[in-house]
Amino acid sequence: TRHIRENHGRTEALKVYCPKGTLERLIEMNKMFYSGKDECDPSKYEGFVDFVYLEDGMTFKVGEYTVTAYKMEHGLPETYGFTFTDSNGMTIGFSADTRVCDNLHNILNKSKFAFVEMAAVQPHHAHICTNEFAELVNEHKDTKIYPVHTSDAAQEFAEKNGWNYLQ
């Protein structure tokens, strides 16, 4: 963001919507790569990045879109899914890493299209497996659900079931 401000005239801080603790995780990652350098100093982000910490049900605007955050059930780190609603009322959903949970159903119930992670072939404590994805598709027939964040085996399963909409 410093580069953008200095070279492209950006005057306001870049808003980054993220889970609580993101700044601390970034600082720890910077320490791994820039040990002993001032890039690890959190004050370096002040004025350049405005970290807006997400909460379940939080709504905010990005351009013409109204975005609503939904806390997913993944474990650590905290993850969120979102709905993006345009000015005409059309809603698209997205789930980050999660297992099937109430908020995932909330996203799917509100969305015409949704992008849902399907990382596992077998049941998993933190990810949706192929059979759970099939149940979501059957349960939410009014929502076109696209599998994303798939493993090779999960992608093969998606293709066999005609869910490979994006290729």
Coordinates of N, CA and C in Angstrom, one line a residue, residues 2-165:
R2 N 2.0 1.2 0.6 CA 2.9 2.3 0.6 C 3.3 2.6 -0.9
H3 N 3.6 1.6 -1.7 CA 3.9 1.8 -3.1 C 2.7 2.4 -3.8
I4 N 1.5 2.0 -3.5 CA 0.3 2.6 -4.2 C 0.2 4.0 -3.9
R5 N 0.4 4.4 -2.6 CA 0.2 5.8 -2.2 C 1.3 6.6 -2.8
E6 N 2.6 6.2 -2.8 CA 3.7 7.0 -3.3 C 3.7 7.1 -4.8
N7 N 3.2 6.1 -5.5 CA 3.3 6.1 -7.0 C 2.0 6.3 -7.7
H8 N 0.9 6.2 -7.0 CA -0.4 6.2 -7.7 C -1.4 7.2 -7.0
G9 N -0.9 8.0 -6.0 CA -1.7 9.0 -5.4 C -2.8 8.6 -4.5
R10 N -2.8 7.3 -4.1 CA -3.9 6.9 -3.2 C -3.7 7.6 -1.9
T11 N -4.7 8.2 -1.4 CA -4.6 9.0 -0.1 C -5.2 8.4 1.1
E12 N -6.2 7.5 0.9 CA -6.8 6.8 2.0 C -6.2 5.5 2.3
A13 N -6.3 5.0 3.5 CA -5.7 3.7 3.8 C -6.5 2.6 3.1
L14 N -5.9 1.5 2.8 CA -6.5 0.4 2.2 C -7.3 -0.4 3.3
K15 N -8.6 -0.6 3.1 CA -9.4 -1.3 4.1 C -9.2 -2.8 3.8
V16 N -8.8 -3.6 4.9 CA -8.7 -5.0 4.8 C -9.6 -5.6 5.8
Y17 N -10.7 -6.3 5.3 CA -11.7 -6.9 6.1 C -11.1 -8.3 6.4
C18 N -11.0 -8.6 7.7 CA -10.3 -9.9 8.1 C -10.7 -10.3 9.5
P19 N -10.4 -11.6 9.8 CA -10.6 -12.1 11.2 C -9.7 -11.4 12.2
K20 N -10.1 -11.3 13.4 CA -9.3 -10.8 14.5 C -8.0 -11.5 14.5
G21 N -6.9 -10.9 14.8 CA -5.6 -11.5 14.9 C -4.8 -11.5 13.6
T22 N -5.4 -11.0 12.6 CA -4.7 -11.0 11.3 C -3.4 -10.1 11.3
L23 N -3.5 -9.0 11.9 CA -2.3 -8.1 12.0 C -1.2 -8.9 12.7
E24 N -1.5 -9.5 13.8 CA -0.5 -10.2 14.6 C 0.1 -11.4 13.8
R25 N -0.7 -12.1 13.0 CA -0.2 -13.2 12.2 C 0.7 -12.6 11.1
L26 N 0.3 -11.5 10.5 CA 1.2 -10.9 9.5 C 2.5 -10.5 10.1
I27 N 2.5 -9.9 11.3 CA 3.8 -9.5 11.9 C 4.6 -10.8 12.1
E28 N 4.1 -11.8 12.6 CA 4.8 -13.1 12.9 C 5.4 -13.6 11.6
M29 N 4.6 -13.6 10.5 CA 5.1 -14.0 9.2 C 6.2 -13.1 8.7
N30 N 6.1 -11.8 8.9 CA 7.2 -10.9 8.5 C 8.4 -11.2 9.3
K31 N 8.3 -11.5 10.5 CA 9.5 -11.9 11.4 C 10.2 -13.1 10.8
M32 N 9.5 -14.0 10.2 CA 10.2 -15.2 9.7 C 11.0 -14.8 8.4
F33 N 10.5 -13.8 7.7 CA 11.2 -13.5 6.4 C 12.1 -12.2 6.5
Y34 N 11.8 -11.3 7.5 CA 12.6 -10.1 7.6 C 13.1 -9.9 9.0
S35 N 13.7 -11.0 9.5 CA 14.2 -11.0 10.9 C 15.1 -9.8 11.1
G36 N 14.7 -9.0 12.2 CA 15.5 -7.9 12.6 C 15.3 -6.6 11.8
K37 N 14.3 -6.6 10.9 CA 14.1 -5.4 10.1 C 12.8 -4.7 10.5
D38 N 12.7 -3.5 10.2 CA 11.5 -2.7 10.6 C 10.2 -3.1 10.0
E39 N 10.2 -4.0 9.0 CA 8.9 -4.4 8.4 C 8.0 -5.2 9.5
C40 N 8.7 -5.6 10.6 CA 7.9 -6.3 11.6 C 7.2 -5.3 12.6
D41 N 7.5 -4.0 12.5 CA 6.9 -3.0 13.4 C 5.5 -2.8 12.9
P42 N 4.5 -3.0 13.8 CA 3.1 -2.8 13.5 C 2.8 -1.4 13.1
S43 N 3.5 -0.4 13.6 CA 3.3 1.0 13.3 C 3.5 1.3 11.8
K44 N 4.2 0.4 11.1 CA 4.5 0.6 9.7 C 3.2 0.4 8.8
Y45 N 2.2 -0.2 9.4 CA 0.9 -0.4 8.7 C 0.0 0.8 8.9
E46 N 0.2 1.6 10.0 CA -0.7 2.7 10.3 C -0.7 3.7 9.2
G47 N -1.9 4.1 8.8 CA -2.1 5.1 7.7 C -2.1 4.4 6.3
F48 N -1.6 3.2 6.2 CA -1.6 2.5 4.9 C -2.6 1.4 4.9
V49 N -2.8 0.7 6.0 CA -3.8 -0.3 6.0 C -4.7 -0.1 7.2
D50 N -6.0 -0.2 7.0 CA -7.0 -0.1 8.0 C -7.6 -1.5 8.2
F51 N -7.2 -2.2 9.2 CA -7.7 -3.6 9.4 C -9.1 -3.5 10.1
V52 N -10.1 -4.0 9.4 CA -11.5 -4.0 9.9 C -11.8 -5.4 10.2
Y53 N -11.9 -5.7 11.5 CA -12.1 -7.1 12.0 C -13.5 -7.5 11.9
L54 N -13.7 -8.6 11.2 CA -15.0 -9.2 10.9 C -15.7 -9.7 12.2
E55 N -17.0 -9.7 12.2 CA -17.8 -10.3 13.2 C -19.0 -11.0 12.5
D56 N -19.5 -12.0 13.0 CA -20.6 -12.7 12.4 C -21.8 -11.8 12.2
G57 N -22.4 -11.8 11.0 CA -23.5 -10.9 10.7 C -23.2 -9.5 10.3
M58 N -21.9 -9.1 10.4 CA -21.4 -7.8 10.0 C -21.7 -7.5 8.6
T59 N -22.3 -6.3 8.3 CA -22.6 -5.9 6.9 C -21.8 -4.6 6.6
F60 N -21.3 -4.5 5.4 CA -20.5 -3.4 5.0 C -20.7 -3.2 3.4
K61 N -20.3 -2.1 2.9 CA -20.4 -1.8 1.5 C -19.0 -1.8 0.9
V62 N -19.0 -2.4 -0.3 CA -17.8 -2.4 -1.2 C -18.3 -2.0 -2.6
G63 N -18.1 -0.8 -2.9 CA -18.6 -0.3 -4.2 C -20.1 -0.3 -4.1
E64 N -20.7 -0.9 -5.2 CA -22.2 -1.1 -5.2 C -22.7 -2.3 -4.4
Y65 N -21.8 -3.1 -3.9 CA -22.2 -4.3 -3.2 C -22.3 -4.2 -1.7
T66 N -23.4 -4.8 -1.2 CA -23.5 -5.0 0.2 C -23.0 -6.3 0.6
V67 N -22.0 -6.4 1.5 CA -21.4 -7.6 1.9 C -21.8 -8.0 3.3
T68 N -22.1 -9.2 3.5 CA -22.4 -9.7 4.8 C -21.5 -10.8 5.2
A69 N -20.9 -10.8 6.3 CA -19.9 -11.8 6.8 C -20.6 -12.8 7.6
Y70 N -20.3 -14.1 7.5 CA -20.8 -15.2 8.3 C -19.7 -16.0 8.8
K71 N -19.6 -16.2 10.1 CA -18.5 -17.0 10.7 C -18.8 -18.4 10.3
M72 N -17.7 -19.1 9.8 CA -17.8 -20.5 9.4 C -17.3 -21.3 10.6
E73 N -17.5 -22.6 10.5 CA -17.0 -23.5 11.5 C -15.8 -24.3 10.9
H74 N -14.6 -23.9 11.2 CA -13.4 -24.5 10.7 C -12.4 -24.8 11.7
G75 N -12.5 -24.1 12.9 CA -11.4 -24.3 13.9 C -10.5 -23.1 13.8
L76 N -9.3 -23.3 14.0 CA -8.3 -22.2 13.9 C -7.6 -22.3 12.6
P77 N -7.3 -21.2 12.0 CA -7.7 -19.8 12.3 C -9.2 -19.6 12.0
E78 N -9.8 -18.6 12.5 CA -11.2 -18.2 12.3 C -11.4 -17.9 10.8
T79 N -12.5 -18.4 10.2 CA -12.8 -18.2 8.8 C -14.2 -17.6 8.7
Y80 N -14.4 -17.0 7.5 CA -15.7 -16.4 7.2 C -16.1 -16.7 5.8
G81 N -17.4 -16.8 5.7 CA -18.1 -16.8 4.4 C -18.8 -15.5 4.2
F82 N -19.2 -15.3 2.9 CA -19.8 -14.0 2.6 C -21.0 -14.1 1.7
T83 N -21.9 -13.1 1.7 CA -22.8 -12.9 0.6 C -22.5 -11.5 0.1
F84 N -22.6 -11.4 -1.2 CA -22.4 -10.2 -2.0 C -23.7 -9.8 -2.7
T85 N -24.4 -8.8 -2.3 CA -25.7 -8.4 -3.0 C -25.5 -7.1 -3.7
D86 N -25.9 -7.2 -5.0 CA -25.7 -6.0 -5.8 C -26.9 -5.1 -5.7
S87 N -26.9 -3.9 -6.3 CA -28.0 -2.9 -6.2 C -29.3 -3.4 -6.7
N88 N -29.3 -4.5 -7.5 CA -30.6 -5.1 -8.0 C -31.1 -6.2 -7.2
G89 N -30.4 -6.5 -6.1 CA -30.9 -7.6 -5.2 C -30.3 -8.9 -5.5
M90 N -29.5 -9.1 -6.5 CA -28.9 -10.4 -6.8 C -27.8 -10.7 -5.8
T91 N -27.8 -11.9 -5.3 CA -26.8 -12.3 -4.2 C -26.0 -13.5 -4.7
I92 N -24.7 -13.4 -4.5 CA -23.7 -14.5 -4.7 C -23.1 -14.8 -3.4
G93 N -22.9 -16.1 -3.1 CA -22.3 -16.5 -1.8 C -21.0 -17.1 -2.0
F94 N -20.2 -17.1 -0.9 CA -18.9 -17.7 -0.9 C -18.6 -18.3 0.5
S95 N -18.1 -19.5 0.5 CA -17.7 -20.0 1.8 C -16.2 -20.3 1.8
A96 N -15.6 -19.8 2.9 CA -14.2 -20.2 3.1 C -14.1 -21.6 3.7
D97 N -13.0 -22.0 4.1 CA -12.8 -23.3 4.7 C -13.9 -23.5 5.8
T98 N -14.6 -24.5 5.8 CA -15.7 -24.8 6.8 C -16.1 -26.2 6.7
R99 N -16.8 -26.6 7.7 CA -17.6 -27.8 7.6 C -19.0 -27.4 7.5
V100 N -20.0 -28.3 7.2 CA -21.4 -27.9 7.1 C -21.8 -27.3 8.4
C101 N -22.4 -26.1 8.3 CA -22.9 -25.4 9.5 C -24.1 -24.5 9.2
D102 N -24.7 -24.0 10.2 CA -25.9 -23.2 10.0 C -25.6 -22.0 9.1
N103 N -24.5 -21.3 9.3 CA -24.2 -20.1 8.5 C -23.9 -20.5 7.1
L104 N -23.4 -21.7 6.8 CA -23.3 -22.1 5.4 C -24.7 -22.2 4.7
H105 N -25.6 -22.8 5.5 CA -27.0 -22.9 5.0 C -27.6 -21.5 4.8
N106 N -27.3 -20.6 5.7 CA -27.8 -19.2 5.6 C -27.3 -18.5 4.3
I107 N -26.0 -18.7 4.0 CA -25.4 -18.2 2.7 C -26.1 -18.8 1.5
L108 N -26.3 -20.1 1.5 CA -26.9 -20.8 0.4 C -28.4 -20.4 0.2
N109 N -29.1 -20.2 1.3 CA -30.5 -19.8 1.3 C -30.7 -18.4 0.7
K110 N -29.7 -17.6 0.8 CA -29.8 -16.2 0.3 C -29.2 -16.0 -1.1
S111 N -28.5 -17.0 -1.6 CA -27.7 -16.8 -2.8 C -28.4 -17.5 -4.1
K112 N -28.2 -16.8 -5.2 CA -28.6 -17.4 -6.5 C -27.5 -18.3 -7.0
F113 N -26.2 -17.9 -6.7 CA -25.0 -18.7 -7.1 C -24.2 -18.7 -5.8
A114 N -23.4 -19.8 -5.6 CA -22.5 -19.8 -4.4 C -21.3 -20.7 -4.8
F115 N -20.2 -20.2 -4.2 CA -18.9 -20.9 -4.4 C -18.6 -21.5 -3.0
V116 N -18.6 -22.9 -3.0 CA -18.4 -23.6 -1.7 C -17.2 -24.5 -1.8
E117 N -16.4 -24.5 -0.7 CA -15.2 -25.3 -0.7 C -15.6 -26.8 -0.6
M118 N -14.9 -27.6 -1.2 CA -15.1 -29.1 -1.2 C -13.7 -29.7 -1.2
A119 N -13.0 -29.6 -0.1 CA -11.6 -30.0 -0.1 C -11.4 -31.5 0.2
A120 N -12.4 -32.1 0.8 CA -12.2 -33.5 1.3 C -13.0 -34.5 0.5
V121 N -12.5 -35.7 0.4 CA -13.3 -36.8 -0.2 C -14.0 -37.6 0.9
Q122 N -13.3 -37.8 2.0 CA -13.8 -38.4 3.1 C -14.3 -37.4 4.2
P123 N -15.2 -37.7 5.0 CA -15.6 -36.8 6.1 C -14.4 -36.2 6.8
H124 N -14.4 -34.9 7.1 CA -13.3 -34.2 7.7 C -13.8 -33.2 8.7
H125 N -13.0 -33.0 9.8 CA -13.4 -32.1 10.9 C -13.4 -30.6 10.5
A126 N -12.8 -30.3 9.4 CA -12.7 -28.8 9.1 C -13.1 -28.5 7.7
H127 N -13.4 -29.5 6.8 CA -13.7 -29.2 5.4 C -15.0 -30.0 5.0
I128 N -15.6 -29.5 3.9 CA -16.7 -30.2 3.4 C -16.2 -31.3 2.5
C129 N -16.8 -32.5 2.6 CA -16.4 -33.7 1.8 C -17.4 -33.8 0.6
T130 N -17.1 -34.6 -0.3 CA -17.9 -34.8 -1.5 C -19.3 -35.2 -1.2
N131 N -19.5 -36.1 -0.3 CA -20.9 -36.5 0.0 C -21.7 -35.4 0.6
E132 N -21.1 -34.6 1.5 CA -21.7 -33.4 2.1 C -22.1 -32.4 1.0
F133 N -21.1 -32.2 0.1 CA -21.4 -31.3 -1.0 C -22.6 -31.7 -1.8
A134 N -22.7 -33.0 -2.1 CA -23.9 -33.6 -2.8 C -25.2 -33.3 -2.1
E135 N -25.1 -33.4 -0.8 CA -26.3 -33.1 0.0 C -26.7 -31.7 0.0
L136 N -25.7 -30.8 0.0 CA -26.0 -29.3 -0.2 C -26.6 -29.0 -1.5
V137 N -26.1 -29.6 -2.6 CA -26.6 -29.4 -3.9 C -28.1 -29.9 -4.0
N138 N -28.4 -31.0 -3.4 CA -29.8 -31.5 -3.4 C -30.7 -30.7 -2.5
E139 N -30.2 -30.2 -1.4 CA -31.0 -29.5 -0.4 C -31.3 -28.0 -0.9
H140 N -30.4 -27.4 -1.6 CA -30.5 -26.0 -2.1 C -30.6 -26.0 -3.6
K141 N -31.7 -26.5 -4.1 CA -31.9 -26.7 -5.5 C -32.1 -25.3 -6.2
D142 N -32.4 -24.3 -5.5 CA -32.6 -22.9 -6.1 C -31.3 -22.2 -6.2
T143 N -30.2 -22.8 -5.7 CA -28.9 -22.1 -5.7 C -28.0 -23.0 -6.6
K144 N -27.3 -22.3 -7.5 CA -26.3 -23.1 -8.3 C -25.0 -23.0 -7.5
I145 N -24.6 -24.2 -7.1 CA -23.4 -24.2 -6.2 C -22.2 -24.7 -7.0
Y146 N -21.1 -24.0 -6.9 CA -19.9 -24.3 -7.6 C -18.9 -24.8 -6.6
P147 N -18.2 -26.0 -6.8 CA -17.2 -26.4 -5.9 C -15.9 -25.7 -6.1
V148 N -15.3 -25.2 -5.1 CA -14.0 -24.5 -5.1 C -13.1 -25.1 -4.0
H149 N -11.8 -24.8 -4.1 CA -10.8 -25.3 -3.1 C -10.9 -26.8 -3.0
T150 N -10.8 -27.4 -4.2 CA -11.0 -28.9 -4.3 C -9.6 -29.6 -4.4
S151 N -9.6 -30.8 -3.8 CA -8.4 -31.6 -4.0 C -8.6 -32.3 -5.4
D152 N -7.5 -32.9 -5.9 CA -7.6 -33.6 -7.2 C -8.8 -34.7 -7.2
A153 N -8.8 -35.4 -6.1 CA -9.8 -36.5 -5.9 C -11.2 -35.9 -5.8
A154 N -11.4 -34.8 -5.1 CA -12.7 -34.1 -5.0 C -13.1 -33.5 -6.3
Q155 N -12.1 -32.9 -7.1 CA -12.4 -32.4 -8.4 C -12.9 -33.4 -9.3
E156 N -12.3 -34.6 -9.3 CA -12.7 -35.7 -10.1 C -14.1 -36.1 -9.8
F157 N -14.4 -36.2 -8.5 CA -15.8 -36.5 -8.1 C -16.8 -35.4 -8.6
A158 N -16.4 -34.2 -8.5 CA -17.2 -33.1 -9.0 C -17.5 -33.2 -10.5
E159 N -16.5 -33.5 -11.3 CA -16.6 -33.7 -12.7 C -17.6 -34.8 -13.0
K160 N -17.4 -36.0 -12.3 CA -18.3 -37.1 -12.6 C -19.8 -36.8 -12.3
N161 N -20.0 -35.9 -11.4 CA -21.4 -35.5 -11.0 C -21.9 -34.2 -11.8
G162 N -21.1 -33.8 -12.7 CA -21.5 -32.6 -13.5 C -21.5 -31.3 -12.8
W163 N -20.6 -31.2 -11.7 CA -20.5 -30.0 -11.0 C -19.3 -29.1 -11.4
N164 N -18.7 -29.5 -12.5 CA -17.5 -28.7 -12.9 C -17.9 -27.5 -13.8
Y165 N -18.7 -26.6 -13.2 CA -19.3 -25.6 -14.0 C -18.3 -24.5 -14.4

